Coordinates of C-alpha atoms and ligand atoms in Angstrom, one line a residue:
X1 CA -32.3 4.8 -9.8
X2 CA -31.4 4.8 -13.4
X3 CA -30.1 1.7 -15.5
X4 CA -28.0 2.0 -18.2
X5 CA -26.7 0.0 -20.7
X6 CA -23.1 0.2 -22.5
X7 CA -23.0 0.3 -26.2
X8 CA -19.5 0.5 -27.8
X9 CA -18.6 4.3 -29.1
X10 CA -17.3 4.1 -32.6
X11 CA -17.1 7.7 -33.1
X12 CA -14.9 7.6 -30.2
X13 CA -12.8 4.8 -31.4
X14 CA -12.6 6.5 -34.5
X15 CA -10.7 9.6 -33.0
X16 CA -8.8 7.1 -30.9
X17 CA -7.7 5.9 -34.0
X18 CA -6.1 8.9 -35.7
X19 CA -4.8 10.1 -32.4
X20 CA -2.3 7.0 -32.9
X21 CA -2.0 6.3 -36.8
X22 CA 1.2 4.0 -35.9
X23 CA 0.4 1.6 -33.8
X24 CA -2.4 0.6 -31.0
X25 CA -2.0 2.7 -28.5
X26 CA -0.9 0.8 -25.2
X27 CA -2.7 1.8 -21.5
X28 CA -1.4 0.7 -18.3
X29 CA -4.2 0.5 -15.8
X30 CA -3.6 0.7 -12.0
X31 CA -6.0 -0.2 -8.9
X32 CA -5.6 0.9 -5.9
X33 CA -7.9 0.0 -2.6
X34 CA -10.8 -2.4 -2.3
X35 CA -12.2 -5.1 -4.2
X36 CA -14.7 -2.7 -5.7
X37 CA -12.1 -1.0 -7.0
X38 CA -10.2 -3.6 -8.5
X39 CA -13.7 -4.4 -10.3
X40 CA -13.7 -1.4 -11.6
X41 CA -10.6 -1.5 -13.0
X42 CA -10.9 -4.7 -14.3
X43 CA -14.0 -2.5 -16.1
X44 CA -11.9 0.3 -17.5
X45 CA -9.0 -2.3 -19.1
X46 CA -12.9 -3.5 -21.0
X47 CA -13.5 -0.4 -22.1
X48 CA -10.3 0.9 -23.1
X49 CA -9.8 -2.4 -25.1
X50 CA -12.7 -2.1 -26.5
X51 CA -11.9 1.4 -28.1
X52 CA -8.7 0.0 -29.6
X53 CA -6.3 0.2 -27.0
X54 CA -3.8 -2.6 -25.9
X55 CA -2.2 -3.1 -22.2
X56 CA 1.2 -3.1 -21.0
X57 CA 2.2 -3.8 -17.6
X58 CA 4.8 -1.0 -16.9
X59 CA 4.3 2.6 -17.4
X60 CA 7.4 3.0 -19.5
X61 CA 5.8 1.4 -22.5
X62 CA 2.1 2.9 -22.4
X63 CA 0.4 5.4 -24.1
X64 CA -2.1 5.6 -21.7
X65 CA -1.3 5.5 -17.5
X66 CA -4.4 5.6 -15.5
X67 CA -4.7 5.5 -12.0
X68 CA -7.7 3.9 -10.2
X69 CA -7.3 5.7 -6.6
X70 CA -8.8 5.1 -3.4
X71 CA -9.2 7.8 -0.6
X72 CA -10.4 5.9 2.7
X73 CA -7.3 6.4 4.7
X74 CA -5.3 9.6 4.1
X75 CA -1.7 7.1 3.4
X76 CA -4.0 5.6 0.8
X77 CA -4.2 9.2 -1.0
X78 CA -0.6 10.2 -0.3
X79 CA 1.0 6.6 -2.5
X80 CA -1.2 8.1 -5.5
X81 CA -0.1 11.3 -5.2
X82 CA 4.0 10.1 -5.1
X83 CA 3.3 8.0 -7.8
X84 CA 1.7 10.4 -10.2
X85 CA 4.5 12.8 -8.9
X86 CA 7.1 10.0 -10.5
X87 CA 5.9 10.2 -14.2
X88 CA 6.7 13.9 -14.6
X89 CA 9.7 13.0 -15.8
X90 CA 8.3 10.3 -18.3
X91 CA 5.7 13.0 -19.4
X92 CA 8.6 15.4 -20.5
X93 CA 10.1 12.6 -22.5
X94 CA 7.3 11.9 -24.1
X95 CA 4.3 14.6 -24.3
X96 CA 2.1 12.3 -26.2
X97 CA 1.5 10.2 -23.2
X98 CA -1.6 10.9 -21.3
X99 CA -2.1 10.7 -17.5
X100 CA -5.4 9.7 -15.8
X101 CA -6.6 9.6 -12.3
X102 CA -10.1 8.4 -11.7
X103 CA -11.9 6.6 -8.7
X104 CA -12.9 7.7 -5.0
X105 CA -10.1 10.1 -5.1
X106 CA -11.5 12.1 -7.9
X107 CA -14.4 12.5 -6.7
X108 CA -13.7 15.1 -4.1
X109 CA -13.3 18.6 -5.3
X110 CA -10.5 19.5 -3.3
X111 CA -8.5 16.7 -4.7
X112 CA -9.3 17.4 -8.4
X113 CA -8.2 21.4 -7.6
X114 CA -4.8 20.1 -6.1
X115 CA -4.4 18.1 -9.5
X116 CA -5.5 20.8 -11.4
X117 CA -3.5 23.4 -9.6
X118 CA -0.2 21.5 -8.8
X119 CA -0.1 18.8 -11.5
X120 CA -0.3 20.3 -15.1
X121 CA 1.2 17.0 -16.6
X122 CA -1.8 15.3 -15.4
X123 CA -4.0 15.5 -18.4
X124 CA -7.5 13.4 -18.1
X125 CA -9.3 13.3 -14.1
X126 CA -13.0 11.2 -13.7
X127 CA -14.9 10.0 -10.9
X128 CA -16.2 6.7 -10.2
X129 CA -19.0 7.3 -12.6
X130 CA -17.3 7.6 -16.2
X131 CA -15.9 4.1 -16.9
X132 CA -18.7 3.9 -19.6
X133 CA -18.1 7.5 -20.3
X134 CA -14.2 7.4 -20.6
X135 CA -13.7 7.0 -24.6
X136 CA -15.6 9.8 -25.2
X137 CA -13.8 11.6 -22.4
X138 CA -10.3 10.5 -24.5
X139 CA -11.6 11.4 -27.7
X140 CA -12.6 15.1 -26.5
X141 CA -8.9 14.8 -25.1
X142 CA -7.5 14.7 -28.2
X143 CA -9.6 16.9 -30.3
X144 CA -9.6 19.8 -28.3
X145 CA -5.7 18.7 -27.5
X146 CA -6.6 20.0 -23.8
X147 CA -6.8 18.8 -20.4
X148 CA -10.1 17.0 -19.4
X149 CA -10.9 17.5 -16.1
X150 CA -13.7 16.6 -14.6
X151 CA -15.5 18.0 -11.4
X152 CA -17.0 15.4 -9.3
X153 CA -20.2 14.4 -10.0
X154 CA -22.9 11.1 -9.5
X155 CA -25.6 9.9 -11.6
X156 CA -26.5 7.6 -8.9
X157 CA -26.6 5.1 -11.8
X158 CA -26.1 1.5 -12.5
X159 CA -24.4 0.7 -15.8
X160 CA -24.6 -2.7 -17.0
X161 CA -23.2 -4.2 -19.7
X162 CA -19.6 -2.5 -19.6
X163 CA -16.7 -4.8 -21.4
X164 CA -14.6 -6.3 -18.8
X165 CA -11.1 -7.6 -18.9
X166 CA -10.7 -9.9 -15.8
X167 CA -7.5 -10.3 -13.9
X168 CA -7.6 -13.7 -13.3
X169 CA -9.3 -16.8 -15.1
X170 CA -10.4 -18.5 -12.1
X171 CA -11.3 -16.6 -9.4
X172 CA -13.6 -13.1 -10.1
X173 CA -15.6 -10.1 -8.7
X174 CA -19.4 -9.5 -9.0
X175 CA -20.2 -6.6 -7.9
X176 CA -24.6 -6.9 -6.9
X177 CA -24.5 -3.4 -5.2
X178 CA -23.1 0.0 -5.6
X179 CA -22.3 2.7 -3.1
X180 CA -23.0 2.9 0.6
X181 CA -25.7 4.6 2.5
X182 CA -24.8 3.9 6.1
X183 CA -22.6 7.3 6.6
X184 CA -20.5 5.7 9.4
X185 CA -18.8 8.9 10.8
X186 CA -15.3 8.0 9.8
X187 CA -16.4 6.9 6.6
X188 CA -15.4 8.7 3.2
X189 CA -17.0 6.1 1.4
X190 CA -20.7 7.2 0.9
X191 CA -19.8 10.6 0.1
X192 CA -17.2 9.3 -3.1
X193 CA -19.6 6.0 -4.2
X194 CA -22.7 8.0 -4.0
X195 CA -26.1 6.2 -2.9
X196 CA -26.7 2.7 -2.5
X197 CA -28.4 0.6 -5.4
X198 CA -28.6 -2.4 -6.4
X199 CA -28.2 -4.2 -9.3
X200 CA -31.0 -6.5 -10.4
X201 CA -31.1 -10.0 -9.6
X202 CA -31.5 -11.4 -13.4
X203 CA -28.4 -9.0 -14.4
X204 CA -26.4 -10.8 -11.7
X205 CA -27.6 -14.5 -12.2
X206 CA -26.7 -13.6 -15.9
X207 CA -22.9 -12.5 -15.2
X208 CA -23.1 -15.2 -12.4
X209 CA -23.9 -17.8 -14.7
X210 CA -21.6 -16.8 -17.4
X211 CA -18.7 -16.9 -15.4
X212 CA -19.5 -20.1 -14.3
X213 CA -20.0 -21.4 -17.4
X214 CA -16.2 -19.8 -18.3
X215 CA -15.3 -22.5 -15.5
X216 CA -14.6 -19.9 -12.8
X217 CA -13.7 -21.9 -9.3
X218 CA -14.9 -18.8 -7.0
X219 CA -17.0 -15.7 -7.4
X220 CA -16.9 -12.9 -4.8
X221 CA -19.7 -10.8 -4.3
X222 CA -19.1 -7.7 -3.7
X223 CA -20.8 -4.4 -2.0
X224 CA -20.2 -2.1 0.9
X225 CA -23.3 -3.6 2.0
X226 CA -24.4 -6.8 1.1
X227 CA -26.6 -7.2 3.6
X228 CA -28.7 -4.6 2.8
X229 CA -29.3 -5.6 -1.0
X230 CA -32.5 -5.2 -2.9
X231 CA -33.6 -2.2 -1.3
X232 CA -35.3 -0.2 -4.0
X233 CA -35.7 -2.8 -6.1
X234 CA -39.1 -3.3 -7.8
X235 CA -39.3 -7.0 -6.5
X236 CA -38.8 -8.2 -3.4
X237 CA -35.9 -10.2 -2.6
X238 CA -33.2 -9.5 0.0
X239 CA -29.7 -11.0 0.4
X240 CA -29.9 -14.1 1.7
X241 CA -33.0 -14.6 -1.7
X242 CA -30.0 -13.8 -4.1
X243 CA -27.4 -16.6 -2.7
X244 CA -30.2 -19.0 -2.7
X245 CA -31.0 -17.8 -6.5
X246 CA -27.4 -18.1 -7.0
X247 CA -26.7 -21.7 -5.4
X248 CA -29.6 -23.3 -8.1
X249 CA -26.6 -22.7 -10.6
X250 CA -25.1 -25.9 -11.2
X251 CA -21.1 -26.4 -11.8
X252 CA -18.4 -26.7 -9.6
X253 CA -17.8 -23.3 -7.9
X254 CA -17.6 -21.8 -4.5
X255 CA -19.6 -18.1 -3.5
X256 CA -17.8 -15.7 -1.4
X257 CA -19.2 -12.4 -0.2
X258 CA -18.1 -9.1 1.3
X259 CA -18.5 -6.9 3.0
X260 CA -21.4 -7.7 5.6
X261 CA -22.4 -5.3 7.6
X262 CA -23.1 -6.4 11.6
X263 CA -26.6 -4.4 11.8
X264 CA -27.9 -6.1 8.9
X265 CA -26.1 -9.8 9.2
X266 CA -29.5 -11.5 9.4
X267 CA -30.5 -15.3 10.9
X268 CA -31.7 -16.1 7.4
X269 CA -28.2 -15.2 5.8
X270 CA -26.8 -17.3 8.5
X271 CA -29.1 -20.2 7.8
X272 CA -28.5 -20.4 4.1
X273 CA -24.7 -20.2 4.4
X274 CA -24.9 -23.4 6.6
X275 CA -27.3 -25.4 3.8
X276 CA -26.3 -24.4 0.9
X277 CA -22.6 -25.9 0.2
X278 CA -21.5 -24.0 -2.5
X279 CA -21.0 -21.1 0.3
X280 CA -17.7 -20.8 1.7
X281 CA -17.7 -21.1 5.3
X282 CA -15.8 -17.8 6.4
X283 CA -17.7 -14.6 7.6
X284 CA -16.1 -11.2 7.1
X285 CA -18.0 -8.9 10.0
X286 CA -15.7 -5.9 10.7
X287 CA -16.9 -4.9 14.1
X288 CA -14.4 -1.7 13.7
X289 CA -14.4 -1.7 18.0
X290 CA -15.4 -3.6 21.0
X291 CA -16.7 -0.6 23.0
X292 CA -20.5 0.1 22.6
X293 CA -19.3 3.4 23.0
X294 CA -17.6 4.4 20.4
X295 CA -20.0 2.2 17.8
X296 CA -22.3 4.6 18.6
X297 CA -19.9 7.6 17.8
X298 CA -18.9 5.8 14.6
X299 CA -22.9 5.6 14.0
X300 CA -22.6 1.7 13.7
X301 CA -26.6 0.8 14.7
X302 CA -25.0 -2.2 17.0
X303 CA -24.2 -2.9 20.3
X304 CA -21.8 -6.0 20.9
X305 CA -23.7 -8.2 22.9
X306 CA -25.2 -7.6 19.4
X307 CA -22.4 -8.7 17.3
X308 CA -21.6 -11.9 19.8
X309 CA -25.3 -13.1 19.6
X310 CA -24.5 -13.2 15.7
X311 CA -21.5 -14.9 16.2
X312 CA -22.6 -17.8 18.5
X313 CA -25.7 -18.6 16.2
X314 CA -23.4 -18.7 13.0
X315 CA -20.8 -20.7 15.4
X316 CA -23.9 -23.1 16.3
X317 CA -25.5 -23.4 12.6
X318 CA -22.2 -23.7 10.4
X319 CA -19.5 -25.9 12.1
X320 CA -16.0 -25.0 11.4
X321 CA -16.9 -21.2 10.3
X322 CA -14.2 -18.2 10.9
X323 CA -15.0 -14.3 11.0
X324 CA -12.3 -11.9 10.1
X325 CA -13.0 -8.4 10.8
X326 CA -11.5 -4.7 10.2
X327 CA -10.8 -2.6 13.2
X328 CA -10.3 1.0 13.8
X329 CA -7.9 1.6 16.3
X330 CA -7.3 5.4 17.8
X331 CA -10.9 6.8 16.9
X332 CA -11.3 10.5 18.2
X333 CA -12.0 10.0 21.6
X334 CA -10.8 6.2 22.4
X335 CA -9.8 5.6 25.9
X336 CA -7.9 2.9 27.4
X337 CA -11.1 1.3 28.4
X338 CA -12.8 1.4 24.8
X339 CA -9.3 0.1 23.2
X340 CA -9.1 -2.7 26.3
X341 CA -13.1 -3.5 25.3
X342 CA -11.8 -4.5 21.7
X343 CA -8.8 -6.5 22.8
X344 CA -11.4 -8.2 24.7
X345 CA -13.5 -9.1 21.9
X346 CA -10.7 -10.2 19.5
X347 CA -9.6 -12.9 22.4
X348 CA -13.4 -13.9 22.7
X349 CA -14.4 -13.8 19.0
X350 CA -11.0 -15.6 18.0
X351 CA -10.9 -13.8 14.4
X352 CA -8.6 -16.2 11.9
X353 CA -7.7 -12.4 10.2
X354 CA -7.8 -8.9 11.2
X355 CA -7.9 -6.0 8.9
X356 CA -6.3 -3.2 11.3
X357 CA -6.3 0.4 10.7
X358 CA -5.3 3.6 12.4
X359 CA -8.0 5.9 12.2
X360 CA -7.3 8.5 9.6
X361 CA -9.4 11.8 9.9
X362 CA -11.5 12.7 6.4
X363 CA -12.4 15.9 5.5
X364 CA -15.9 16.0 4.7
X365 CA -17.2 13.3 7.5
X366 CA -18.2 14.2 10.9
X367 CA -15.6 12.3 12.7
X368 CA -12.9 15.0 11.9
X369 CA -15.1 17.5 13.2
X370 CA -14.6 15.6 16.8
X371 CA -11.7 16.6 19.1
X372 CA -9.0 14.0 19.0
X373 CA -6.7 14.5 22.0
X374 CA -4.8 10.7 21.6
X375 CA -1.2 11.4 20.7
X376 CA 0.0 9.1 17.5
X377 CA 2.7 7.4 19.7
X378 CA -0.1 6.1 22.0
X379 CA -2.0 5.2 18.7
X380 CA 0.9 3.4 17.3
X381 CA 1.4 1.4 20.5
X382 CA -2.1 0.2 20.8
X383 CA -1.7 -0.6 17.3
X384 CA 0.9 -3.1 18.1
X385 CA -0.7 -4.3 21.2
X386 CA -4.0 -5.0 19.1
X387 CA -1.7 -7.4 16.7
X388 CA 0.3 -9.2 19.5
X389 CA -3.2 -10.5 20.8
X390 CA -4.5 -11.2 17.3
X391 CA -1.6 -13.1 16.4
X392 CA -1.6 -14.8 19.7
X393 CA -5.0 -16.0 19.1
X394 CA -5.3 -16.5 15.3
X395 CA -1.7 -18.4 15.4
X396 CA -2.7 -20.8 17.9
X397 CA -6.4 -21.8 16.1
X398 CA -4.3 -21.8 13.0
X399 CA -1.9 -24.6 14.2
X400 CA -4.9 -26.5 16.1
X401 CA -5.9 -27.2 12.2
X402 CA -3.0 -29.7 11.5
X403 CA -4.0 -33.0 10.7
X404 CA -7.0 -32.7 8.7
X405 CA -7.9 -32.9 5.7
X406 CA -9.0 -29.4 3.3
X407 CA -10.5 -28.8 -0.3
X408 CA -8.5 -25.6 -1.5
X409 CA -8.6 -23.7 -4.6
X410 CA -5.1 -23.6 -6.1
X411 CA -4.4 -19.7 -6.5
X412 CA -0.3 -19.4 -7.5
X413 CA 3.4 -19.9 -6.5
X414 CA 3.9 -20.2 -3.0
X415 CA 6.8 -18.5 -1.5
X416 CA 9.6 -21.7 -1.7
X417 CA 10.2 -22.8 -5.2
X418 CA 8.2 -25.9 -6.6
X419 CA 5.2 -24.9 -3.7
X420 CA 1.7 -23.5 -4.8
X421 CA -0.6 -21.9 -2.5
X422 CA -4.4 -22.9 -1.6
X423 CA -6.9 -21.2 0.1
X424 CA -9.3 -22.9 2.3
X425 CA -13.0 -22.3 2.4
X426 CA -12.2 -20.6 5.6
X427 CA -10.3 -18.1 3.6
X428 CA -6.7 -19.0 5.7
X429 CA -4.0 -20.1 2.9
X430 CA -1.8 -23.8 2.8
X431 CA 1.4 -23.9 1.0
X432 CA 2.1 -27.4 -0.2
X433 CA 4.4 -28.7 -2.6
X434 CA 2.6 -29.5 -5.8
X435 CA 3.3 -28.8 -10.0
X436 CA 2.0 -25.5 -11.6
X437 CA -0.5 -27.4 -13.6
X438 CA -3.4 -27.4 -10.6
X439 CA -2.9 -23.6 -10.6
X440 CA -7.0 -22.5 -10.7
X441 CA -8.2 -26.2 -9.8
X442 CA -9.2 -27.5 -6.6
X443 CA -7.3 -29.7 -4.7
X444 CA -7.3 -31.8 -1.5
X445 CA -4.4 -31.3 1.1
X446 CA -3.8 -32.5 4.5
X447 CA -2.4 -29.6 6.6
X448 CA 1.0 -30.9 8.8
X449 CA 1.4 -27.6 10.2
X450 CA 1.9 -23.8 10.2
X451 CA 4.5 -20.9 10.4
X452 CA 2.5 -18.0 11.5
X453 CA -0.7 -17.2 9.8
X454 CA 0.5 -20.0 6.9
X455 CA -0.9 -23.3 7.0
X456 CA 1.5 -26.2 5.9
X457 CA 0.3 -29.1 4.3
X458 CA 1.2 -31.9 1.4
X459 CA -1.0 -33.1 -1.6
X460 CA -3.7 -35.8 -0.4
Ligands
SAH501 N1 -18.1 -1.2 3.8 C1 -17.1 -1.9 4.5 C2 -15.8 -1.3 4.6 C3 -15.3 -0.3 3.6 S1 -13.8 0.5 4.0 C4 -17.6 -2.0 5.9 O1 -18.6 -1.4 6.3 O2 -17.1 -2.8 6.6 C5 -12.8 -0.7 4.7 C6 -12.3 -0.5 6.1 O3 -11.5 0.7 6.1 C7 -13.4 -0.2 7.1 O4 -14.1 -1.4 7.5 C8 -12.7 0.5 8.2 O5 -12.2 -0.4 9.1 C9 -11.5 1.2 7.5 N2 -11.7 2.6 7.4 C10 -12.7 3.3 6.8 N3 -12.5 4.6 7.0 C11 -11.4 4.8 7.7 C12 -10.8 5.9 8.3 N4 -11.2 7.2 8.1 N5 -9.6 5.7 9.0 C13 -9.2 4.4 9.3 N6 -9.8 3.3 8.8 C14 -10.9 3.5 8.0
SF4_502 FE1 -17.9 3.1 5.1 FE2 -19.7 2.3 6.9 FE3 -20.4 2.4 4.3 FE4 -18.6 0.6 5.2 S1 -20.8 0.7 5.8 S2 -18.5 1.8 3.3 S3 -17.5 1.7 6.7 S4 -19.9 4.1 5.6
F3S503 FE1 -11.2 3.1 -1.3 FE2 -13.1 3.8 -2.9 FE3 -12.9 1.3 -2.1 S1 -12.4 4.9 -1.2 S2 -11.9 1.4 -0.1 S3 -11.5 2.4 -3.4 S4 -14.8 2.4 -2.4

């Protein structure tokens, strides 16, 4: 595994420059998909400033539209595609404008020949791998004054160092892994992010620490994998090392983590989430099914007794934590029984969220190979039948919570005017009437009640 190290491209800049002699040019940056993603887009808004560009928020005043796309679920593609379809128009107006699309998407070749082929106005396409690389991409843009489009491609590298314009002042993103190598059969994932590395644990305490020094109330970590960081690391130190390395950091913050992968949740990780208090109390473990089944078809390396042996130590070592999960539901092949098997789980786990997907065939992974004889109105109806239990179960531990007392982290306007909503260590959300002004602070609030998944509660 390589490292590499940004440095800021002044040639590049410099062709930037005299592409617009007017006025800094403005880009409009959009994310779709997961947190990863938004990270990374948080990266390319860095970069892009750093080369002299400003940002707008709406693609009628920019210079510069990029898209940031995600391609796990096949509806996920599609709402990039429409959107890119609805600047045509803007690009006729205007044929100074340049239009990007980068992330997972690009990094399939059949998807950077459809843009090539059926999207002339589309003008710059790079992979997951070119944040670092994207002045130089512009500035070759606009001296050769032709399309750059790259074919996908992975250095299986770890930049660090890359500028970063953050969305939000309190709460942030650290990525401490990249790509995935777990190949789960549905998966796109490891086939776009490219092999799994980590970053190394001093580049992380250094971010880590800087962002808590910038007063930042809650830092996520993120990978694909967490639970599998360090491997290939010179020195050893696995996940559960890292949040104890983390947690000697003193300030006033709170660590949250995704995703964890079931087959490598370990004791220890379990452990140090229940002594070390700057660790939110919430595990996200997407279980994806309840039948051992179809685990195995997906190539998930667990059973369930498993996954509930997991559960009931965390639920004996950390009182008051909550799972969420992601499920798949209609995976080739799923039966009645294998769908009733997950039902069954989501009652007996008692998830406070679900993440719930319809599976969505990928070309590429072995799972669209498989046959899948399950009409879509039978996948639609299990679909709802999944939520109707979840909500039945989730709503119900959700208003057993009123009455006590919670630490939140203020995040923004609630939905009523003159409200602001908190989220709870346990990752559920409390609307309570409070000013603006504790907006990114933390604040006590005793929950009175609940309207669905929505906690109610008043300043303590
Ligand atoms: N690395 C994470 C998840 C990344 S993708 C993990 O292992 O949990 C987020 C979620 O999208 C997955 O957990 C899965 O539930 C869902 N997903 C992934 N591929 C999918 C597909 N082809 N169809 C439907 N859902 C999918
Ligand atoms: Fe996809 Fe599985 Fe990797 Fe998660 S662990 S990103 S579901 S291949
Ligand atoms: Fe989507 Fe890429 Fe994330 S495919 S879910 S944006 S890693």
């Amino acid at each position: 595994m390589e490292k590499l190290t940004y440095t800021h491209d002044a040639a590049s800049a410099a062709v930037i420059a005299r592409f617009y002699p007017d006025a800094p040019p403005l880009a409009y940056v959009h994310s779709f998909g997961c947190q990863q993603n938004v990270n990374d887009g948080e990266k390319i808004r860095g970069v892009l400033m750093d080369v002299g560009f400003g940002l707008c928020e709406n693609v009628e005043q920019a210079d510069l539209i990029l898209f940031n796309t995600c391609a796990v679920r096949e509806h996920a593609e599609q709402r990039v595609f429409g959107n890119v379809g609805a600047l045509k128009k803007l690009k006729e107006q205007n044929p100074r404008l340049v239009i990007g699309v980068c992330g997972c998407m690009a990094q399939q070749a059949h998807i950077v020949d459809k843009l090539r082929k059926s999207y002339p106005y589309v003008d710059l396409v790079f992979g997951v791998d070119g944040i670092d690389r994207l002045p130089a991409m512009l500035a070759q843009r606009f001296t050769r004054g032709k399309r750059y489009l790259e074919d996908p491609r992975t250095r299986n590298a770890v930049v660090e160092d890359l500028p970063i314009r953050r969305d939000s002042g309190f709460r942030a993103w650290l990525p401490i892994m990249y790509g995935c190598d777990n190949f789960c059969t549905y998966c796109i994932v490891p086939y776009v992010r490219g092999r799994e590395r980590s970053r190394e644990p001093e580049d992380i305490l250094a971010e880590f620490r800087d962002l808590v020094a910038h007063g930042y109330k809650e830092i996520t970590l993120l990978g694909q994998n967490v639970n599998s960081y360090g491997k290939g690391l010179s020195q050893p130190i696995d996940f559960a090392d890292l949040l104890q390395r983390l947690c000697q950091v003193e300030g006033d913050y709170q660590i949250r983590f995704m995703t964890s992968h079931p087959k490598d949740a370990s004791r220890k990780l379990i452990d140090v989430i229940a002594a070390q208090p700057h660790l939110c109390r919430h595990i996200h473990l997407p279980v994806q099914s309840g039948s051992d089944r179809l685990l195995k078809a997906m190539n998930r390396h667990y059973t369930i007794e498993q996954y509930k042996d997991l559960i009931d130590y965390a639920r004996q070592k950390i009182p008051g934590v909550t799972f969420s999960s992601d499920i798949i539901v209609g995976f080739p092949g799923e039966t009645e029984e294998d769908f009733a098997a997950t039902l069954r789980l989501v009652e007996e786990v008692g998830y406070m969220q679900l993440f719930t997907f319809i599976y969505s065939p990928r070309e590429g992974t072995p799972a669209a190979k498989l046959p899948d004889p399950t009409p879509r109105a039978e996948k639609t109806a299990r679909m709802e039948r999944l939520l109707a239990t979840q909500e039945r179960v989730s709503y119900a531990a959700i208003a057993a919570m009123a009455g006590q007392t919670v630490r939140v982290l203020v995040e923004g306007a609630g939905r009523l005017p003159g409200t602001l909503n908190g989220r709870l260590d346990n990752n559920l959300v409390v609307e309570f009437a409070a000013p603006d002004s504790l907006v990114g602070q933390y604040a006590r609030v005793r929950l009175t009640g609940s309207r669905a998944a929505l906690l109610l509660g008043e300043l303590a």
